[in-house]
Amino acid sequence: MRVFRRSGEVRTRTEPPLGFTDHDSRTHFSDVAGLDHIVAELRDLVDYVSDPGRFERLNARPPRGILLHGEPGCGKTLLARALAAEINVPFYFVSATSFVERFVGLGASRVREVFENAAADAPCIVFLDELDAAGRRRSDGDGDREFDHTLNQLLVDLDGFFSAPGVVTLAATNRPELLDPALIRPGRFDRKIRVPLPDLDGRLAVLRLHAATRPGAADLDWATVAAKTEGRSPAELANLVNEAALLAVRARCEAVRWVHVELALERMDAWDVVH
């Protein structure tokens, strides 16, 4: 588990067993392209911790949990990293796979440890990546008892009745259909946000964002590239721009040219054939 904190913030508590690392995230909402509507949803959390009185005057409580779901590479973890930089509270980054253990009681104790430390740091954000690893739907027959203990502990700690005030949970999964219904009900995850593949305008925004840090020749037309990359994720588009830059370096060019982008597109298509 990792904790993201603002630079200069001092922690006086003893390091917990899972191991915490202070990290100053350099990714902000301005570094997220094509997902403006989702950024707007997450700004509720930023606004709440910066000015909770505005919410309290209307008796409006922020969502206790937000579930981000969508295809791999669409920006779920990127959004969490950006939130870490935007919000001025401790940010706990936890992979749900770290809860999955075969030893009796260990998975449940790790869940308790995360939320106990988060409660001591409240207000704070807990980000659970790959939630389906620990929150998959329980079977009707004899299941994995240790897995059930871990999931039950997670249900208890996420429940609005038992959870500590000021602890907001953000989670991500590529497979929301695998999650247990009890886990994703309101009160545990009040808001479920699908992170979609970018549309034409979104793809163009992503391409321009990553191209902005690389010298480009006058013949580059990212609008044409956006039109040719329908169905591509932001991660694939970022890799495309970087691949074009690597090809320009190999050709000893001072700027990325259209020929390098075309070669990068061919490589992307060839990779699809391999898979």
Short mmCIF file of C-alpha atoms in Angstrom, two decimals:
data_model
loop_
_atom_site.label_atom_id
_atom_site.label_comp_id
_atom_site.label_asym_id
_atom_site.label_seq_id
_atom_site.Cartn_x
_atom_site.Cartn_y
_atom_site.Cartn_z
CA MET A 1 0.00 0.00 0.00
CA ARG A 2 1.22 3.47 -0.84
CA VAL A 3 0.18 6.81 0.61
CA PHE A 4 0.38 9.95 -1.49
CA ARG A 5 0.85 13.18 0.48
CA ARG A 6 1.52 16.78 -0.28
CA SER A 7 5.20 17.71 -0.14
CA GLY A 8 6.22 19.07 3.21
CA GLU A 9 3.53 17.20 5.10
CA VAL A 10 4.96 15.40 8.10
CA ARG A 11 3.68 12.08 9.39
CA THR A 12 4.39 11.31 13.01
CA ARG A 13 2.79 7.85 13.21
CA THR A 14 4.83 4.67 13.03
CA GLU A 15 4.96 3.03 9.60
CA PRO A 16 2.31 0.26 9.33
CA PRO A 17 3.36 -3.27 8.35
CA LEU A 18 2.08 -3.05 4.75
CA GLY A 19 4.66 -0.36 4.01
CA PHE A 20 3.83 3.22 3.14
CA THR A 21 5.72 5.40 0.70
CA ASP A 22 5.27 9.15 0.48
CA HIS A 23 4.97 10.27 -3.11
CA ASP A 24 4.29 13.65 -4.67
CA SER A 25 2.12 12.84 -7.68
CA ARG A 26 2.94 15.04 -10.66
CA THR A 27 -0.21 14.07 -12.55
CA HIS A 28 -3.06 16.56 -12.32
CA PHE A 29 -6.51 16.81 -13.87
CA SER A 30 -4.95 19.01 -16.54
CA ASP A 31 -2.94 15.94 -17.61
CA VAL A 32 -6.11 13.93 -18.24
CA ALA A 33 -7.51 14.42 -21.76
CA GLY A 34 -10.87 13.38 -23.18
CA LEU A 35 -12.49 12.61 -19.81
CA ASP A 36 -13.84 16.02 -18.81
CA HIS A 37 -17.20 14.68 -17.61
CA ILE A 38 -15.50 12.19 -15.27
CA VAL A 39 -13.10 14.82 -13.95
CA ALA A 40 -16.17 16.92 -13.12
CA GLU A 41 -17.57 14.00 -11.08
CA LEU A 42 -14.33 13.62 -9.14
CA ARG A 43 -14.12 17.34 -8.42
CA ASP A 44 -16.93 16.81 -5.90
CA LEU A 45 -14.35 15.15 -3.64
CA VAL A 46 -11.83 17.94 -4.14
CA ASP A 47 -14.48 20.55 -3.37
CA TYR A 48 -15.67 18.67 -0.29
CA VAL A 49 -12.29 18.39 1.43
CA SER A 50 -11.41 22.01 0.57
CA ASP A 51 -14.74 23.49 1.67
CA PRO A 52 -16.91 20.97 3.59
CA GLY A 53 -19.06 23.76 5.00
CA ARG A 54 -20.57 24.42 1.59
CA PHE A 55 -21.87 20.84 1.52
CA GLU A 56 -22.97 20.84 5.14
CA ARG A 57 -25.14 23.93 4.67
CA LEU A 58 -27.29 21.95 2.25
CA ASN A 59 -26.93 18.72 4.24
CA ALA A 60 -25.30 17.21 1.15
CA ARG A 61 -22.77 14.47 1.77
CA PRO A 62 -20.19 13.50 -0.86
CA PRO A 63 -20.29 9.97 -2.25
CA ARG A 64 -18.72 7.56 0.23
CA GLY A 65 -17.51 5.40 -2.60
CA ILE A 66 -16.93 5.88 -6.33
CA LEU A 67 -16.44 2.90 -8.62
CA LEU A 68 -14.60 3.52 -11.90
CA HIS A 69 -15.10 0.78 -14.47
CA GLY A 70 -14.20 0.36 -18.12
CA GLU A 71 -11.82 -1.22 -20.59
CA PRO A 72 -8.11 -1.53 -19.72
CA GLY A 73 -6.06 1.55 -20.55
CA CYS A 74 -8.97 4.00 -20.43
CA GLY A 75 -7.48 6.09 -17.62
CA LYS A 76 -8.96 4.78 -14.35
CA THR A 77 -5.65 4.70 -12.48
CA LEU A 78 -4.56 7.92 -14.18
CA LEU A 79 -7.67 9.63 -12.79
CA ALA A 80 -6.82 8.34 -9.31
CA ARG A 81 -3.25 9.65 -9.58
CA ALA A 82 -4.56 13.02 -10.72
CA LEU A 83 -6.98 13.12 -7.79
CA ALA A 84 -4.04 12.42 -5.46
CA ALA A 85 -2.32 15.55 -6.72
CA GLU A 86 -5.44 17.72 -6.64
CA ILE A 87 -6.66 16.88 -3.16
CA ASN A 88 -4.89 18.11 -0.03
CA VAL A 89 -5.39 14.98 2.10
CA PRO A 90 -3.57 11.64 2.42
CA PHE A 91 -4.25 9.33 -0.52
CA TYR A 92 -4.00 5.57 0.07
CA PHE A 93 -3.21 3.50 -3.03
CA VAL A 94 -3.95 -0.21 -2.51
CA SER A 95 -4.06 -3.09 -4.96
CA ALA A 96 -6.95 -5.37 -4.01
CA THR A 97 -4.78 -8.33 -4.96
CA SER A 98 -2.81 -7.70 -1.76
CA PHE A 99 -5.93 -8.77 0.19
CA VAL A 100 -6.14 -12.17 -1.50
CA GLU A 101 -4.35 -14.73 0.65
CA ARG A 102 -4.68 -18.45 1.31
CA PHE A 103 -3.73 -18.07 4.98
CA VAL A 104 -6.71 -17.98 7.32
CA GLY A 105 -7.57 -14.47 8.48
CA LEU A 106 -4.67 -12.71 6.75
CA GLY A 107 -6.71 -11.16 3.94
CA ALA A 108 -9.34 -9.83 6.35
CA SER A 109 -6.67 -8.44 8.67
CA ARG A 110 -5.08 -6.57 5.77
CA VAL A 111 -8.43 -4.99 4.90
CA ARG A 112 -8.88 -3.91 8.54
CA GLU A 113 -5.35 -2.50 8.59
CA VAL A 114 -5.96 -0.33 5.52
CA PHE A 115 -9.16 1.20 6.85
CA GLU A 116 -7.91 1.58 10.42
CA ASN A 117 -4.96 3.62 9.18
CA ALA A 118 -7.22 5.56 6.82
CA ALA A 119 -9.59 6.37 9.69
CA ALA A 120 -6.66 7.72 11.71
CA ASP A 121 -5.74 9.96 8.77
CA ALA A 122 -9.28 11.14 7.95
CA PRO A 123 -10.19 13.02 5.90
CA CYS A 124 -8.49 10.94 3.25
CA ILE A 125 -9.02 8.98 0.06
CA VAL A 126 -8.54 5.20 -0.27
CA PHE A 127 -8.04 3.95 -3.83
CA LEU A 128 -8.60 0.21 -4.37
CA ASP A 129 -7.22 -0.90 -7.72
CA GLU A 130 -8.42 -4.13 -9.42
CA LEU A 131 -11.35 -4.39 -7.01
CA ASP A 132 -12.61 -7.62 -8.63
CA ALA A 133 -9.59 -9.48 -7.19
CA ALA A 134 -11.11 -9.25 -3.71
CA GLY A 135 -14.73 -8.39 -4.46
CA ARG A 136 -15.93 -10.95 -6.95
CA ARG A 137 -19.44 -12.39 -6.69
CA ARG A 138 -19.84 -15.15 -4.12
CA SER A 139 -21.06 -18.55 -5.33
CA ASP A 140 -24.18 -20.25 -4.00
CA GLY A 141 -22.32 -23.44 -3.15
CA ASP A 142 -19.28 -24.06 -1.01
CA GLY A 143 -16.89 -21.26 -1.83
CA ASP A 144 -13.45 -20.23 -0.71
CA ARG A 145 -13.90 -19.55 3.01
CA GLU A 146 -10.85 -17.34 3.26
CA PHE A 147 -12.01 -15.30 0.26
CA ASP A 148 -15.46 -14.96 1.85
CA HIS A 149 -13.89 -13.73 5.13
CA THR A 150 -11.89 -11.14 3.20
CA LEU A 151 -14.92 -9.95 1.23
CA ASN A 152 -17.07 -9.79 4.37
CA GLN A 153 -14.47 -7.63 6.08
CA LEU A 154 -14.37 -5.38 3.03
CA LEU A 155 -18.17 -5.07 3.13
CA VAL A 156 -18.06 -4.08 6.79
CA ASP A 157 -15.35 -1.46 6.33
CA LEU A 158 -17.04 0.05 3.28
CA ASP A 159 -20.49 0.19 4.87
CA GLY A 160 -21.72 3.71 5.50
CA PHE A 161 -22.89 2.75 9.01
CA PHE A 162 -19.52 1.45 10.19
CA SER A 163 -17.00 3.37 8.06
CA ALA A 164 -15.14 6.29 9.57
CA PRO A 165 -16.34 9.79 8.64
CA GLY A 166 -14.10 11.54 6.18
CA VAL A 167 -12.84 8.35 4.49
CA VAL A 168 -13.88 8.23 0.84
CA THR A 169 -13.21 5.10 -1.22
CA LEU A 170 -12.32 5.21 -4.90
CA ALA A 171 -12.09 1.86 -6.70
CA ALA A 172 -11.36 0.63 -10.21
CA THR A 173 -12.14 -2.54 -12.12
CA ASN A 174 -12.15 -3.78 -15.70
CA ARG A 175 -14.84 -6.37 -14.90
CA PRO A 176 -17.76 -4.82 -12.99
CA GLU A 177 -19.99 -7.80 -13.84
CA LEU A 178 -17.82 -9.98 -11.58
CA LEU A 179 -18.40 -7.88 -8.47
CA ASP A 180 -20.65 -9.03 -5.66
CA PRO A 181 -23.94 -7.06 -5.61
CA ALA A 182 -23.58 -6.40 -1.88
CA LEU A 183 -20.25 -4.69 -2.54
CA ILE A 184 -21.45 -2.16 -5.10
CA ARG A 185 -24.76 -1.15 -3.58
CA PRO A 186 -25.37 2.49 -2.55
CA GLY A 187 -23.93 3.15 0.88
CA ARG A 188 -20.73 1.42 -0.14
CA PHE A 189 -20.34 2.76 -3.67
CA ASP A 190 -22.80 5.60 -4.14
CA ARG A 191 -21.54 6.54 -7.57
CA LYS A 192 -20.57 4.23 -10.43
CA ILE A 193 -18.78 5.87 -13.35
CA ARG A 194 -18.04 4.14 -16.61
CA VAL A 195 -14.74 5.27 -18.13
CA PRO A 196 -15.37 4.78 -21.87
CA LEU A 197 -13.09 4.52 -24.84
CA PRO A 198 -12.58 8.05 -26.19
CA ASP A 199 -14.64 9.39 -29.09
CA LEU A 200 -13.11 11.31 -31.99
CA ASP A 201 -12.70 14.55 -30.03
CA GLY A 202 -11.36 12.63 -27.05
CA ARG A 203 -8.79 10.79 -29.14
CA LEU A 204 -7.64 14.06 -30.68
CA ALA A 205 -7.28 15.62 -27.22
CA VAL A 206 -5.22 12.65 -25.99
CA LEU A 207 -2.97 12.70 -29.05
CA ARG A 208 -2.37 16.44 -28.78
CA LEU A 209 -1.68 16.17 -25.05
CA HIS A 210 1.11 13.63 -25.57
CA ALA A 211 2.40 15.28 -28.75
CA ALA A 212 2.73 18.64 -26.99
CA THR A 213 5.96 17.56 -25.27
CA ARG A 214 7.57 16.31 -28.50
CA PRO A 215 8.81 18.43 -31.40
CA GLY A 216 6.62 17.84 -34.45
CA ALA A 217 7.09 18.59 -38.13
CA ALA A 218 4.68 20.82 -40.04
CA ASP A 219 3.20 17.84 -41.91
CA LEU A 220 1.76 16.24 -38.77
CA ASP A 221 -2.03 16.04 -38.73
CA TRP A 222 -3.27 14.57 -35.46
CA ALA A 223 -6.91 14.95 -36.56
CA THR A 224 -6.25 12.39 -39.29
CA VAL A 225 -4.62 10.08 -36.76
CA ALA A 226 -7.62 10.45 -34.44
CA ALA A 227 -9.93 9.44 -37.28
CA LYS A 228 -7.81 6.35 -37.98
CA THR A 229 -7.70 5.14 -34.38
CA GLU A 230 -11.35 4.48 -33.57
CA GLY A 231 -11.72 2.06 -30.66
CA ARG A 232 -8.26 2.77 -29.28
CA SER A 233 -7.71 3.45 -25.59
CA PRO A 234 -5.84 6.49 -24.24
CA ALA A 235 -3.00 4.17 -23.23
CA GLU A 236 -2.70 2.91 -26.81
CA LEU A 237 -2.77 6.46 -28.17
CA ALA A 238 -0.05 7.56 -25.75
CA ASN A 239 2.04 4.58 -26.83
CA LEU A 240 1.44 5.47 -30.49
CA VAL A 241 2.83 8.98 -30.01
CA ASN A 242 5.82 7.65 -28.10
CA GLU A 243 6.47 4.98 -30.73
CA ALA A 244 6.49 7.67 -33.42
CA ALA A 245 9.00 9.66 -31.36
CA LEU A 246 11.22 6.59 -30.99
CA LEU A 247 11.15 6.04 -34.75
CA ALA A 248 12.14 9.68 -35.26
CA VAL A 249 15.08 9.21 -32.89
CA ARG A 250 16.13 6.07 -34.77
CA ALA A 251 16.06 8.03 -38.05
CA ARG A 252 18.13 10.78 -36.36
CA CYS A 253 15.45 13.39 -37.05
CA GLU A 254 15.04 16.54 -35.00
CA ALA A 255 11.22 16.29 -35.03
CA VAL A 256 8.48 13.69 -35.37
CA ARG A 257 7.25 13.54 -38.96
CA TRP A 258 4.18 12.10 -40.60
CA VAL A 259 6.15 9.11 -41.90
CA HIS A 260 7.04 8.16 -38.32
CA VAL A 261 3.38 8.32 -37.27
CA GLU A 262 2.38 6.15 -40.24
CA LEU A 263 4.99 3.55 -39.27
CA ALA A 264 3.75 3.64 -35.66
CA LEU A 265 0.18 3.07 -36.88
CA GLU A 266 1.35 0.07 -38.91
CA ARG A 267 3.06 -1.34 -35.82
CA MET A 268 -0.12 -0.89 -33.80
CA ASP A 269 -2.14 -2.78 -36.42
CA ALA A 270 0.48 -5.53 -36.58
CA TRP A 271 0.31 -5.91 -32.79
CA ASP A 272 -3.47 -6.46 -33.11
CA VAL A 273 -2.83 -9.30 -35.57
CA VAL A 274 -0.43 -10.96 -33.12
CA HIS A 275 -3.12 -10.87 -30.43
#
